PDB file of C-alpha atoms in Angstrom:
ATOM      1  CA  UNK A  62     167.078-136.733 146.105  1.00  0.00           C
ATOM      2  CA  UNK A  63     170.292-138.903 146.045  1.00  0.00           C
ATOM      3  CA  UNK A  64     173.950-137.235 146.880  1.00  0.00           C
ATOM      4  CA  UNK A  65     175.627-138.221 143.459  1.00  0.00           C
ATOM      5  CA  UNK A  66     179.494-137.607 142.847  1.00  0.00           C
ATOM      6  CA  UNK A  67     181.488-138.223 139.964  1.00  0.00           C
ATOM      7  CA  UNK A  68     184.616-140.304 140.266  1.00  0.00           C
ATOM      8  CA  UNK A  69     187.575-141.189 137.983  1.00  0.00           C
ATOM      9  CA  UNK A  70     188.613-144.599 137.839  1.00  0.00           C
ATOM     10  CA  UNK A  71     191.664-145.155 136.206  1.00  0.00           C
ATOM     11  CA  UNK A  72     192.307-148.928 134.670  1.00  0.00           C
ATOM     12  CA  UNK A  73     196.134-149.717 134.396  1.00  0.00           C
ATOM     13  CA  UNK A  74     195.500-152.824 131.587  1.00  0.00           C
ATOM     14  CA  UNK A  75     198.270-155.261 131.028  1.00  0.00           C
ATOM     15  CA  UNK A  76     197.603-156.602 127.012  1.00  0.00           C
ATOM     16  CA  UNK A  77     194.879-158.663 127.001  1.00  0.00           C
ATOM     17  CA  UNK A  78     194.285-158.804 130.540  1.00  0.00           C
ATOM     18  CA  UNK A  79     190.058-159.008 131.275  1.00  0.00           C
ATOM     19  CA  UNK A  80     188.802-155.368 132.468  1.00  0.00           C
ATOM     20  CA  UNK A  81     186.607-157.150 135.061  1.00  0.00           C
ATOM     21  CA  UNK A  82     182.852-155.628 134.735  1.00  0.00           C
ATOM     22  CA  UNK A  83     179.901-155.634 132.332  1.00  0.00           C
ATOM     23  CA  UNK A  84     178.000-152.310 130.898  1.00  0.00           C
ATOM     24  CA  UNK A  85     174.267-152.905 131.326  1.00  0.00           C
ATOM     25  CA  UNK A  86     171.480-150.741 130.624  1.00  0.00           C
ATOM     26  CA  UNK A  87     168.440-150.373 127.424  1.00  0.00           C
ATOM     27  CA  UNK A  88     170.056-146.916 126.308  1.00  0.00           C
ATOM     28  CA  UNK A  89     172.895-144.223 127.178  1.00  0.00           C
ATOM     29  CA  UNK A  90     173.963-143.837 129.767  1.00  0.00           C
ATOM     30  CA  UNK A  91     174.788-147.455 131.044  1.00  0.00           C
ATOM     31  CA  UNK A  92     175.464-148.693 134.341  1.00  0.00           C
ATOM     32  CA  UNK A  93     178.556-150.854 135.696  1.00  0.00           C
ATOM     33  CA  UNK A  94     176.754-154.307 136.114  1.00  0.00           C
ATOM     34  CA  UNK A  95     178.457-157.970 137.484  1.00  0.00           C
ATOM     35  CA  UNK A  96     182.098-156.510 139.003  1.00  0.00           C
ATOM     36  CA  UNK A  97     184.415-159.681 139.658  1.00  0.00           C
ATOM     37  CA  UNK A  98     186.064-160.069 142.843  1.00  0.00           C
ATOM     38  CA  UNK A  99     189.380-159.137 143.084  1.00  0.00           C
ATOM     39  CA  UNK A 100     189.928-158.122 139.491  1.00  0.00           C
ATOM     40  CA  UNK A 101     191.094-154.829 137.653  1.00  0.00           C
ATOM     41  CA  UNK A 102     187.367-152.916 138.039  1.00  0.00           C
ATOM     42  CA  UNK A 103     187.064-153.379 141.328  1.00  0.00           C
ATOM     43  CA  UNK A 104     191.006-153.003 142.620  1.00  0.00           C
ATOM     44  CA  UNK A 105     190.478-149.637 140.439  1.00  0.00           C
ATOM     45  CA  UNK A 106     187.846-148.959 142.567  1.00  0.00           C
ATOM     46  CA  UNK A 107     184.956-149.398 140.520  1.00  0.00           C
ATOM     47  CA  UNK A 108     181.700-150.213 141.490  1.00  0.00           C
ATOM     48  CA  UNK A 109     178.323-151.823 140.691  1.00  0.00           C
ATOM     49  CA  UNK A 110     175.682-149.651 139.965  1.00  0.00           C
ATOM     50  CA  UNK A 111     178.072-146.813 138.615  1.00  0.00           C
ATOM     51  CA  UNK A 112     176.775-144.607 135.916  1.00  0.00           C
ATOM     52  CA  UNK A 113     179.346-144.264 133.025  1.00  0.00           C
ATOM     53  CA  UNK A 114     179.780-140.991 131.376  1.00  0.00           C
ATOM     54  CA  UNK A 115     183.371-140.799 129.481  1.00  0.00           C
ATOM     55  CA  UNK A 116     185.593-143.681 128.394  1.00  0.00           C
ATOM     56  CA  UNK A 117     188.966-141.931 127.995  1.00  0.00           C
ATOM     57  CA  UNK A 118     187.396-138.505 127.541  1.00  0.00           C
ATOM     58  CA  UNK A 119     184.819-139.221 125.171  1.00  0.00           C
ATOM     59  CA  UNK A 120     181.183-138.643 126.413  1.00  0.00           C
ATOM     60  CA  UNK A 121     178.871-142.191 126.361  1.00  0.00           C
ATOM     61  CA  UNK A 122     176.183-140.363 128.903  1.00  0.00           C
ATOM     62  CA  UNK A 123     174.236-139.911 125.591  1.00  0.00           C
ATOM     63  CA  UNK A 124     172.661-141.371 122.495  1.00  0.00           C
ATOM     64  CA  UNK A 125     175.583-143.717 122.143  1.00  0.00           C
ATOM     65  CA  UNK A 126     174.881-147.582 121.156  1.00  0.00           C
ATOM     66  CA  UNK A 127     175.993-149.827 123.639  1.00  0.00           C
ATOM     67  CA  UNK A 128     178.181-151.540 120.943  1.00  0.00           C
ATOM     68  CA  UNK A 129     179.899-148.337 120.346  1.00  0.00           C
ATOM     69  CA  UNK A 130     180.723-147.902 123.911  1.00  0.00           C
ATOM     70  CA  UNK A 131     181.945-151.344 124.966  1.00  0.00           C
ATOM     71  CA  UNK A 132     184.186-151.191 121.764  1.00  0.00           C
ATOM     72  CA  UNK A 133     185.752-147.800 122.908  1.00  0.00           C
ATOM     73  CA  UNK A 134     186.849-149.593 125.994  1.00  0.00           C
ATOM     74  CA  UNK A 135     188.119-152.614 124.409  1.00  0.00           C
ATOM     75  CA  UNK A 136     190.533-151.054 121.954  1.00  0.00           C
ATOM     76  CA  UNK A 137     192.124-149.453 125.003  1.00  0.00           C
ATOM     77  CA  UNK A 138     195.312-151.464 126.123  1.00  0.00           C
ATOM     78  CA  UNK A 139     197.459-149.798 128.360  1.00  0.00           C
ATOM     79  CA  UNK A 140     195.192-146.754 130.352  1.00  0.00           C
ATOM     80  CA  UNK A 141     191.534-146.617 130.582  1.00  0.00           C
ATOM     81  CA  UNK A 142     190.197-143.924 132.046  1.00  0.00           C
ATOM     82  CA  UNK A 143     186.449-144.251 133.378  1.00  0.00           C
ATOM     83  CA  UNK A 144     184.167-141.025 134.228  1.00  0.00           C
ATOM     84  CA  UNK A 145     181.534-142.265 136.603  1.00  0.00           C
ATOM     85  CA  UNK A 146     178.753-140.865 138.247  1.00  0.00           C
ATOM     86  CA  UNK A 147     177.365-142.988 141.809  1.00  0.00           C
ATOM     87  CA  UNK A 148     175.692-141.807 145.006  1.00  0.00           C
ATOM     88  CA  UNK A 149     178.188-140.471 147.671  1.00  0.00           C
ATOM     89  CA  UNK A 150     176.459-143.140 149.754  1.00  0.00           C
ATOM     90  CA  UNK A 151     177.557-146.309 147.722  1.00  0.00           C
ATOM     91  CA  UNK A 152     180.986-146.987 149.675  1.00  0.00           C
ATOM     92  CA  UNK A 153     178.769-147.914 152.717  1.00  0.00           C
ATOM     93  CA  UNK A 154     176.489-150.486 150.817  1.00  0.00           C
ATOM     94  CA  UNK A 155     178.294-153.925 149.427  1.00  0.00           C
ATOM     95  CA  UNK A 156     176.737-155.749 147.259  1.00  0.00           C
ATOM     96  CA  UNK A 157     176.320-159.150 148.504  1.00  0.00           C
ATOM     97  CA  UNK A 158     176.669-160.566 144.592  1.00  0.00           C
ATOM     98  CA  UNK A 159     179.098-162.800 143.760  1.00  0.00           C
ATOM     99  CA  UNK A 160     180.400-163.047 140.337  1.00  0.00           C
ATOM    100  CA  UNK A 161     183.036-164.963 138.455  1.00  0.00           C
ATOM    101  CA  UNK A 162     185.817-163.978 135.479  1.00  0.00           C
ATOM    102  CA  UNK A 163     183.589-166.411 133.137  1.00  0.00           C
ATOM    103  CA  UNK A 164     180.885-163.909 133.435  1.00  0.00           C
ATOM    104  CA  UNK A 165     182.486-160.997 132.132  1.00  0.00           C
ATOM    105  CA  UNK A 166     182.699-160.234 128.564  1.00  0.00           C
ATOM    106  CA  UNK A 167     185.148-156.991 128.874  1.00  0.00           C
TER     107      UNK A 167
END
C-alpha cells in the first residue's frame, strides 16, 4: 500500500502564459503527464504522475470528460488552484524525462 498525500498547487498565470503540463488518463481521475522544465507546473511544484482531484474547487476525481476538465483549467487566467493526490514518496524519485514547451497543449 502506497503513502499518498494530497497537495495544493497553486498556479500564479500571467494572460496567456502556457500552464506547462498535460492531463493524461482513459477516464476521471487523470494524471499530470509531460511537465516542462522550468515552467509554471513544475516551479508551482507540480509533478508527473500526480492525480488531479479539484481545479479551483471543483471536483474532476469523477465521471468528468477529459474535455470538460482541461477546459476548466484553461478559462482560468490569473489563479489556478490544483488539488492533487501523489505518493509521499514522489519528491525522492525524478523523472529522468525530458520534455519541451512544444509538447504541451495547456
Amino acid at each position: 500500500i502506497m503513502d499518498l498525500e494530497e497537495v495544493e498547487c497553486v498556479l500564479l498565470r500571467k494572460p496567456h502564459e502556457k500552464l506547462g503540463f498535460n492531463l493524461k488518463g482513459s477516464g476521471a481521475p487523470y494524471d499530470v503527464h509531460k511537465i516542462c522544465n522550468g515552467g509554471l507546473a513544475e516551479t508551482s511544484g507540480l509533478q508527473e504522475g500526480d492525480r488531479l482531484l479539484s481545479v479551483n474547487g471543483v471536483d474532476v476525481a469523477t465521471s468528468i470528460p477529459l474535455m470538460v476538465v482541461t477546459k476548466l483549467i484553461s478559462e482560468q487566467t490569473n489563479e489556478l488552484k490544483l488539488l492533487v493526490q501523489r505518493s509521499k514518496h514522489s519528491q525522492l524519485v525524478k523523472s529522468n524525462t525530458t520534455t519541451t514547451p512544444t509538447t504541451t497543449t495547456t
